[in-house]
CSV table of C-alpha atoms and ligand atoms in Angstrom, one decimal:
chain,number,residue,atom,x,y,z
S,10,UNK,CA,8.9,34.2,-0.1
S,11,UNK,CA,11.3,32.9,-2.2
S,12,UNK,CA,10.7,31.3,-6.0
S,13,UNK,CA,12.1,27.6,-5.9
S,14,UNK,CA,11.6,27.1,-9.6
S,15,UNK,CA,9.5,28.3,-12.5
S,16,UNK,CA,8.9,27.5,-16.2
S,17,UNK,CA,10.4,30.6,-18.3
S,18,UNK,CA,10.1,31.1,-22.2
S,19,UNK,CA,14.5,30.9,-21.7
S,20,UNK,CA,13.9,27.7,-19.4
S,21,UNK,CA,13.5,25.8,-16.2
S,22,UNK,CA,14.5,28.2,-13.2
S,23,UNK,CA,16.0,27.5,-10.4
S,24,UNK,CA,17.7,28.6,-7.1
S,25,UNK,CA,20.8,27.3,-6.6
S,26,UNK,CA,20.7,25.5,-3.3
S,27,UNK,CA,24.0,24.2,-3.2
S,28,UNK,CA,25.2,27.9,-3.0
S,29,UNK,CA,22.3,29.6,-0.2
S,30,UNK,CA,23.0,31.3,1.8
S,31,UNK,CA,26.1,33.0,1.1
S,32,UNK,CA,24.9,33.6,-2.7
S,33,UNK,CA,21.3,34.0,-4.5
S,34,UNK,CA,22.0,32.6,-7.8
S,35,UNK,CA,19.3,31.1,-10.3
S,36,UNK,CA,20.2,28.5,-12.5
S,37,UNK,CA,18.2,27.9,-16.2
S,38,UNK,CA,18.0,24.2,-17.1
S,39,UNK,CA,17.5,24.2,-21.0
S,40,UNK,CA,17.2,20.6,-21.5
S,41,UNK,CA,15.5,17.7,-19.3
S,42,UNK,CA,19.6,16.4,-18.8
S,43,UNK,CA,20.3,19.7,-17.2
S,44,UNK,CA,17.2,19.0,-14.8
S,45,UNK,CA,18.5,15.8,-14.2
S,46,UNK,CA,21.7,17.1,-13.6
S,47,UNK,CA,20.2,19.7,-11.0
S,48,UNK,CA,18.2,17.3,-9.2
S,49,UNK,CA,21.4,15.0,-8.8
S,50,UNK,CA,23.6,17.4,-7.6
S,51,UNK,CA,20.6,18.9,-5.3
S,52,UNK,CA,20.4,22.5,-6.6
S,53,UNK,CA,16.8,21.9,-6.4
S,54,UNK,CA,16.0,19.3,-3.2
S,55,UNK,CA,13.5,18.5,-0.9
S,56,UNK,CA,10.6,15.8,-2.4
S,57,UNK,CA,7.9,18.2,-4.0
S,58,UNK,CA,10.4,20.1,-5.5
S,59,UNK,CA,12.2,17.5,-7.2
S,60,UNK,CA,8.7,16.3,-8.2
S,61,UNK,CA,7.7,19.5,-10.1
S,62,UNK,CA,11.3,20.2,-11.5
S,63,UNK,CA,11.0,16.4,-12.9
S,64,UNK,CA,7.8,17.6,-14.3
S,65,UNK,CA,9.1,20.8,-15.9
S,66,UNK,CA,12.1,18.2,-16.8
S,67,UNK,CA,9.4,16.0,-18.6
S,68,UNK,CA,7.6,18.8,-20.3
S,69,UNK,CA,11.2,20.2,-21.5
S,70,UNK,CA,12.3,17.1,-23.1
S,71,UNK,CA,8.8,17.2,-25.0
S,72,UNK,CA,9.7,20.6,-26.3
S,73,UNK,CA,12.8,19.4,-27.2
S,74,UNK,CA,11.5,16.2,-29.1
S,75,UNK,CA,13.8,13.9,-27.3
S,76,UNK,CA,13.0,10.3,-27.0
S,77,UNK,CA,9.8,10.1,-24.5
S,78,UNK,CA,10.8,7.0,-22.7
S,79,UNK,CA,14.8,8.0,-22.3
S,80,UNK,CA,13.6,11.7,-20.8
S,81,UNK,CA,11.5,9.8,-17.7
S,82,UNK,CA,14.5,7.0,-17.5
S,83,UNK,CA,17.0,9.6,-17.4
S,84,UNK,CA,14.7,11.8,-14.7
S,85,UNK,CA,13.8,9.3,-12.5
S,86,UNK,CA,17.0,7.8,-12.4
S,87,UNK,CA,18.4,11.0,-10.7
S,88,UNK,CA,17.3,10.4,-6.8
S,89,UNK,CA,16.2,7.1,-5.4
S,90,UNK,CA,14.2,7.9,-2.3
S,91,UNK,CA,11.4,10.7,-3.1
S,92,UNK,CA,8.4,9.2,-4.3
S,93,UNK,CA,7.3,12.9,-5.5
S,94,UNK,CA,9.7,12.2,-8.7
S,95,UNK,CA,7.6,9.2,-9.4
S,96,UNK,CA,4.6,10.6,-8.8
S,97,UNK,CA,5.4,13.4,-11.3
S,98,UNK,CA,7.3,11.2,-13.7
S,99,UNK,CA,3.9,9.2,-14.0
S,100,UNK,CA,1.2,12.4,-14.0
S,101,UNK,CA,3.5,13.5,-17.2
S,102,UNK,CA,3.1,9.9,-19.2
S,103,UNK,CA,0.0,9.4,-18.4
S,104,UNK,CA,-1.2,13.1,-20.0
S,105,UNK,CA,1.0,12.2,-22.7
S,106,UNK,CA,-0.6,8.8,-23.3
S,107,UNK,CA,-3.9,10.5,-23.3
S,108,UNK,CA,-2.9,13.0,-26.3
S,109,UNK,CA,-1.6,10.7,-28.6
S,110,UNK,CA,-2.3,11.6,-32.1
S,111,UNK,CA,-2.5,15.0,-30.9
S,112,UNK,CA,-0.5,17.6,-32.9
S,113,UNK,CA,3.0,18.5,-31.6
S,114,UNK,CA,2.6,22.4,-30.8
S,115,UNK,CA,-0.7,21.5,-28.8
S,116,UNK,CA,1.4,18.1,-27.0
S,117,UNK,CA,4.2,20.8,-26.0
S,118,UNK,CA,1.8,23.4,-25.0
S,119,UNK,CA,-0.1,21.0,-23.1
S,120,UNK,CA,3.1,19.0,-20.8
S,121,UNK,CA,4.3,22.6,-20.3
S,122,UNK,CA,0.8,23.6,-18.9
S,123,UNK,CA,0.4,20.2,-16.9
S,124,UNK,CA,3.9,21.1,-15.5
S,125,UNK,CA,3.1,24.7,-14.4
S,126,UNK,CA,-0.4,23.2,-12.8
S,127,UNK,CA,1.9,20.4,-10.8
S,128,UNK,CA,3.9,23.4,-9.2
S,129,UNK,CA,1.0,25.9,-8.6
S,130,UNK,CA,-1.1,23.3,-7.1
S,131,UNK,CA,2.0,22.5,-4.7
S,132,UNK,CA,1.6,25.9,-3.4
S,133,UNK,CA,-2.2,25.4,-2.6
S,134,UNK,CA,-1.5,21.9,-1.3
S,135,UNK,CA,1.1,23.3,1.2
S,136,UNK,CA,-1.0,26.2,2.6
S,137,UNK,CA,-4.0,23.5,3.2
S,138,UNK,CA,-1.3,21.6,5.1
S,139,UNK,CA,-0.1,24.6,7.0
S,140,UNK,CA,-4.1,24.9,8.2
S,141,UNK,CA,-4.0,21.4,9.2
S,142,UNK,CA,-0.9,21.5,11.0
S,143,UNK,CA,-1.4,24.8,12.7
S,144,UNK,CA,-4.0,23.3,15.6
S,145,UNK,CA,-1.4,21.1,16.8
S,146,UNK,CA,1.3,23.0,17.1
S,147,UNK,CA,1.3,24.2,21.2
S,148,UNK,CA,1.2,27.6,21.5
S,149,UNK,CA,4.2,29.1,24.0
S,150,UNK,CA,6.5,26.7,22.8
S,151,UNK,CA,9.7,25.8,20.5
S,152,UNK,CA,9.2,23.6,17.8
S,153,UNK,CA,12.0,21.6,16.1
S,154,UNK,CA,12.7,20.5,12.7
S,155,UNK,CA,15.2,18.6,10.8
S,156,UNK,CA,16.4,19.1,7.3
S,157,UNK,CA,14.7,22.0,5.2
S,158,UNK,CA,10.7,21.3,4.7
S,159,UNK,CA,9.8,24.9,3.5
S,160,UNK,CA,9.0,27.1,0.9
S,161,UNK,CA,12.8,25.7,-0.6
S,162,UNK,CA,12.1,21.8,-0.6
S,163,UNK,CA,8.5,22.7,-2.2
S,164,UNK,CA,7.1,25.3,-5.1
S,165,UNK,CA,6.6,27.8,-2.1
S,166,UNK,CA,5.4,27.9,0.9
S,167,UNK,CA,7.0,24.2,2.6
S,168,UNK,CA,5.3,21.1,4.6
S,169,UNK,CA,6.7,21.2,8.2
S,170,UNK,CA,7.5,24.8,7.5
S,171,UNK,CA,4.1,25.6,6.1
S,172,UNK,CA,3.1,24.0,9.1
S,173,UNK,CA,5.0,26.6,11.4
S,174,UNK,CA,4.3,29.4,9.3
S,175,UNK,CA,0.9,28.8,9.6
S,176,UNK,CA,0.9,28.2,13.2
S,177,UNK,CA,2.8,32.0,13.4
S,178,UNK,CA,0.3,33.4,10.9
S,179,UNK,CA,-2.7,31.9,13.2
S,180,UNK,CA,-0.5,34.1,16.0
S,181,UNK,CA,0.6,31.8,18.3
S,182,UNK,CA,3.5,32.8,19.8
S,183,UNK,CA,6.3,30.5,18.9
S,184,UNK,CA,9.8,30.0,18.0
S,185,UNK,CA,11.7,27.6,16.0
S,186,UNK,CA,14.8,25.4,16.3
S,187,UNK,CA,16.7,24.5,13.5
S,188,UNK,CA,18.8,20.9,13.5
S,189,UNK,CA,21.4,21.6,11.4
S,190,UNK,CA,21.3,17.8,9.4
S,191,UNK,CA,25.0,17.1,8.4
S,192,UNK,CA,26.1,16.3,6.3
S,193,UNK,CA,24.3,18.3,3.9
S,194,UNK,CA,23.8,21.2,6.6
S,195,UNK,CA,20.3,22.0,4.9
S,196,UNK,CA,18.8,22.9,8.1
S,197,UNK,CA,22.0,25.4,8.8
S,198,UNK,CA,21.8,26.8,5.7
S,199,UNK,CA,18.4,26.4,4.1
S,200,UNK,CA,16.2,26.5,7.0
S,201,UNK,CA,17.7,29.1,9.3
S,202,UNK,CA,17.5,31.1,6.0
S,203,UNK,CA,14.1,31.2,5.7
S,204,UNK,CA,13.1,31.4,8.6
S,205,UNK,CA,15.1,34.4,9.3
S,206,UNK,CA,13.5,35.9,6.2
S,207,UNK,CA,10.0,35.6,7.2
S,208,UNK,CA,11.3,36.7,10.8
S,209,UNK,CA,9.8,33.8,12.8
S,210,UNK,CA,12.3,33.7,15.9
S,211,UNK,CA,15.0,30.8,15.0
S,212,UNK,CA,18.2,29.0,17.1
S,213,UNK,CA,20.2,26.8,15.1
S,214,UNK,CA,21.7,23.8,16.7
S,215,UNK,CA,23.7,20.8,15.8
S,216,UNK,CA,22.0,17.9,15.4
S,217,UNK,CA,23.8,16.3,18.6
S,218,UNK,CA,21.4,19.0,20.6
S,219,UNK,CA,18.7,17.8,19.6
S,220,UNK,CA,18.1,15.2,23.3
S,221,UNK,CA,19.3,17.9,25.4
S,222,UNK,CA,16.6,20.4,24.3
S,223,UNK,CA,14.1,17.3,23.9
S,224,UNK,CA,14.4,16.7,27.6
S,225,UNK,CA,14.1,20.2,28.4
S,226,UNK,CA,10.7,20.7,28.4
S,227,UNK,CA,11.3,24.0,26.1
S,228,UNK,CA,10.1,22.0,22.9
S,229,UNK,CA,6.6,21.7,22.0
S,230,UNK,CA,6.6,19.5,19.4
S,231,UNK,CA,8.4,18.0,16.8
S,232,UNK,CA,7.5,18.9,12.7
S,233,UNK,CA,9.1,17.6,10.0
S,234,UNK,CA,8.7,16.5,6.5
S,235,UNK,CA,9.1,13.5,4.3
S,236,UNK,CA,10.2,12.0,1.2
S,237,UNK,CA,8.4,8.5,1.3
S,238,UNK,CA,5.8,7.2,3.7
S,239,UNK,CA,4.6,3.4,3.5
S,240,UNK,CA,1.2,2.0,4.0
S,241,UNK,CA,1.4,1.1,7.4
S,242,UNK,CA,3.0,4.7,8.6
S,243,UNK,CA,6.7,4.4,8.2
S,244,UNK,CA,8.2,7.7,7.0
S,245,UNK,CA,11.4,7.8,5.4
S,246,UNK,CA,13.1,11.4,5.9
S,247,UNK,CA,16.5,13.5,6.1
S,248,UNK,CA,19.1,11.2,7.9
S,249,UNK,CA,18.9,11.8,11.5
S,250,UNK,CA,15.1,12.4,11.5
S,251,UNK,CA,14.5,8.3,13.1
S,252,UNK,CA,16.6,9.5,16.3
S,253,UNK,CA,15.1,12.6,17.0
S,254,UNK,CA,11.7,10.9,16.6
S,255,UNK,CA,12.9,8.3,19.3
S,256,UNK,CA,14.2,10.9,21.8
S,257,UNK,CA,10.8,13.0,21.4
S,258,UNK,CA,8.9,10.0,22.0
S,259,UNK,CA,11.1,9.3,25.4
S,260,UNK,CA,10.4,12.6,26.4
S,261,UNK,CA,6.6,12.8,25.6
S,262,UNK,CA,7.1,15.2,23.1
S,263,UNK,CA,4.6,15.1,19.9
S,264,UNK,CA,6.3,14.5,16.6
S,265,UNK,CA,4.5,15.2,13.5
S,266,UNK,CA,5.2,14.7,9.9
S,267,UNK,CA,3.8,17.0,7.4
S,268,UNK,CA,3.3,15.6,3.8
S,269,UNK,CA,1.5,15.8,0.9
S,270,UNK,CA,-0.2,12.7,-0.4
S,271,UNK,CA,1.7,12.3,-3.4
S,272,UNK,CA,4.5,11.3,-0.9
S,273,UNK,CA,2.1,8.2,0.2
S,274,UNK,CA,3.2,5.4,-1.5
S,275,UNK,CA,0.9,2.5,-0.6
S,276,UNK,CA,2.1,-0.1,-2.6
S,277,UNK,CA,4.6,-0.3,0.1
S,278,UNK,CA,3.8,-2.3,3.2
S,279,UNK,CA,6.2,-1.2,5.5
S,280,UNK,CA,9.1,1.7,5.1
S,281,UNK,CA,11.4,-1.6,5.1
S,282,UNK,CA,11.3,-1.5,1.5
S,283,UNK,CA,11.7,2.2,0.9
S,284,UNK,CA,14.9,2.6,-1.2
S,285,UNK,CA,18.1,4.5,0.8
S,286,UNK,CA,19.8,7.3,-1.5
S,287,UNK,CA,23.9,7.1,-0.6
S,288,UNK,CA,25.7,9.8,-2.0
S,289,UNK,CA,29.4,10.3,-1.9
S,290,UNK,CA,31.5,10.0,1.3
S,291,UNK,CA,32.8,13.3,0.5
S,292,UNK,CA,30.0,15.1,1.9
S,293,UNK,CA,31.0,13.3,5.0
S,294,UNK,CA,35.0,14.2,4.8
S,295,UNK,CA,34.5,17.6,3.7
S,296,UNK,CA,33.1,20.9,5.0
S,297,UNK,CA,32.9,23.2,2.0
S,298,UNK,CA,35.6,21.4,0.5
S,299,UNK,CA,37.8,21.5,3.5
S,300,UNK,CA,38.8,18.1,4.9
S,301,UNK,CA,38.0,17.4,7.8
S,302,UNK,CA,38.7,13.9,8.2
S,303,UNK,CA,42.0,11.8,7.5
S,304,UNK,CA,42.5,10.1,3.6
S,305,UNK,CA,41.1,6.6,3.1
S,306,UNK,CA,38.6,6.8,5.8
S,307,UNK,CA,36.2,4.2,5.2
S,308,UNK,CA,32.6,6.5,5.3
S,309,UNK,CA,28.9,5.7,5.4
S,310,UNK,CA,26.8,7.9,4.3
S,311,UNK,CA,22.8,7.2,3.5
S,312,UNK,CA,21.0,10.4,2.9
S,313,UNK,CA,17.8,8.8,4.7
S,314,UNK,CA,16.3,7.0,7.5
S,315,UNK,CA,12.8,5.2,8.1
S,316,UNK,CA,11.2,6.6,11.4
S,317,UNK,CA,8.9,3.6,12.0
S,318,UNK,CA,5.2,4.6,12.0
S,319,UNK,CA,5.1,3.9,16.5
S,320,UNK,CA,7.1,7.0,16.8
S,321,UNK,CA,5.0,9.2,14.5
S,322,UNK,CA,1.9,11.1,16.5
S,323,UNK,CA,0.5,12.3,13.1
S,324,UNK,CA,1.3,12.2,9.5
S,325,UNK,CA,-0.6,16.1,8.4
S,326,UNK,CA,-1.6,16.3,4.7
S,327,UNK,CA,-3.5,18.8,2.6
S,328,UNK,CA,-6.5,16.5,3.4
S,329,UNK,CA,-6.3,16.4,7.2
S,330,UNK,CA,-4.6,14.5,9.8
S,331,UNK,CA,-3.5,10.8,9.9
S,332,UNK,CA,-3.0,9.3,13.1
S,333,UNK,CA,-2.8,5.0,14.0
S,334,UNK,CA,-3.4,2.6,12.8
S,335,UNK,CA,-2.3,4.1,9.8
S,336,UNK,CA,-3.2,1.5,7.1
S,337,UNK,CA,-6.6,2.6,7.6
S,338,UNK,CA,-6.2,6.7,7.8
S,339,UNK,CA,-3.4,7.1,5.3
S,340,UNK,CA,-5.7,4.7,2.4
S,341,UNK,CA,-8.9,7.2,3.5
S,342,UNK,CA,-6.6,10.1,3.3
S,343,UNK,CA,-5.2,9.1,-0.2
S,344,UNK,CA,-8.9,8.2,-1.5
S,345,UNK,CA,-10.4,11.4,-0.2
S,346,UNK,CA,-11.1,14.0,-2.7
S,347,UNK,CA,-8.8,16.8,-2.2
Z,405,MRU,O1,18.2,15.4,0.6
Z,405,MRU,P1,17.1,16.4,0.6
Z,405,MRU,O2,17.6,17.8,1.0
Z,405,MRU,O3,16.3,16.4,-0.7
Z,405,MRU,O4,16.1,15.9,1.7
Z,405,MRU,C1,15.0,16.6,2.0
Z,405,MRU,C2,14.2,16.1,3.1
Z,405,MRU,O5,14.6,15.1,3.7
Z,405,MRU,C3,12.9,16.8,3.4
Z,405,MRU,O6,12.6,16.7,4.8
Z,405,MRU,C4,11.8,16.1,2.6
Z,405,MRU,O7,12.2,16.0,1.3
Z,405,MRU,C5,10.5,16.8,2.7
Z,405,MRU,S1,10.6,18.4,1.9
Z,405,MRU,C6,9.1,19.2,2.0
């Protein structure tokens, strides 16, 4: 499987998403701005990812004795929507608040460790996940996801992903289709990727499919991931992800989200108040650079949607299944030890 990112004595590494599949280039952040910059422009994506480079992003800016407060402004300021980066943001000041007084090689040494521990523990949260999942997935079926969940949008391994890859190691004899999720095309490109990597049977198909094959019958279930879900089981996820759960649930088809529990965020009520990234509307007029629209076109382009929690069979974490009402499971999931 792939390595997402990793702390290296020359820097933060990375594979450059923005350039898969067509090129395997890794990019070395050497500053907590050129983390920044690399969550922005999404050559690392996908929630726990961005949480543990904003981690590693933390712990850099330490080593570099920058200005504590500015490093988490300037990190968390860099996507609006994944409550992993907040989650992460926070696990860094509050180690850093505990070692005050503490002297600065052992304060470095220590956010750098905390950091590491973040991404390695991703990697055992999303294979506890995949166990989870794996019973529900049918076997002799397709399943279908949106976006990229796997080993690319996490430190290894992937949520919905993890889920299939699970379901495939238990050896259940399944296949995979792969939304492609314009604008971005991270399901064409990320997804189809791995998946064809690990040689678990993919189709790709544009997004505008997705009903057709819904109403097929051929589809088993539904899996994707998340980058926020609320208190009462809204989960905000890649654009597109609030249809497909609609037309699964018109044609009886199980949709699950997989997600670990640091992309709960119960202080929220309802996914009404989950904040929507919008990024440029050149990702809308543009394939690869190429227009494909006319100039001046007015463009929307929000980079999420909420799914509310009706739609959603299960929400599957590293602590077990959620299912409604959700204000109750989600809060026992979240207070559960892990
Ligand atoms: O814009 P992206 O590529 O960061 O969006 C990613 C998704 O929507 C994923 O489904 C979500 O972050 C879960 S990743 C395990």
């Amino acid at each position: 499987m792939v390595e997402t990112i990793e702390w290296t004595d020359a820097g933060v590494v990375m594979i450059d998403q923005t350039r898969l599949p067509r090129e395997q280039v890794f990019v070395t952040c050497r500053s907590y701005v050129e983390v920044a910059v690399a969550i922005r422009s999404m050559v690392i994506r996908g929630a726990p990812a961005i949480g543990v480079a904003a981690a590693m992003g933390v712990a850099l800016g330490v080593q570099e004795d920058a200005d504590f407060e500015r490093v988490c402004e300037t990190l968390a300021s860099t996507r609006p929507t994944a409550v992993n980066l907040f989650w992460a943001i926070d696990r860094m000041r509050t180690l850093r608040a505990s070692l005050k007084g503490v002297p600065r090689e052992e304060l470095v040494r220590r956010m750098i460790e905390e950091a590491k521990k973040i991404r390695l523990d991703d990697i055992a949260i999303c294979r506890a996940m995949g166990k989870h999942g794996a019973a529900l997935v049918p076997d002799g079926k397709t399943v279908l996801t949106h976006c990229n969940a796997g080993a690319l949008a996490t430190a290894g391994y992937g949520t919905a992903l993890g889920v299939i890859r699970a379901a495939a190691e238990a050896g259940k004899n399944i296949d995979v289709f792969a939304d492609e999720t314009r604008p971005f095309l991270q399901g064409a490109r990320l997804t189809a990727w791995e998946l064809q990597q690990d040689g678990i049977p993919t189709t790709l198909i544009t997004d505008n499919m997705a009903g057709h094959f819904l109403h097929s019958g051929r589809i088993g279930c539904v899996v994707v991931g998340a980058d926020r879900i609320a208190a009462n089981g809204d989960v905000a996820n890649k654009i597109g992800t609030y249809s497909l759960a609609v037309l699964a649930k018109e044609n009886n088809v199980p949709f699950y989200v997989a997600a670990p529990v640091s992309t709960f965020d119960l202080t929220l009520e309802s996914g009404d108040s989950i904040p929507i990234e919008q990024r440029s509307a050149e990702e809308v007029t543009h394939v690869f650079g190429v227009p494909v629209a006319p100039e001046n076109i007015a463009v929307e382009n929000p980079a999420f949607d909420v799914t509310p929690a009706r739609y959603v069979t299960a929400i599957i974490s590293e602590r077990g299944v959620a299912r409604a009402p959700y204000e109750e499971s989600l809060r026992r999931l979240a207070e559960a030890k892990s």
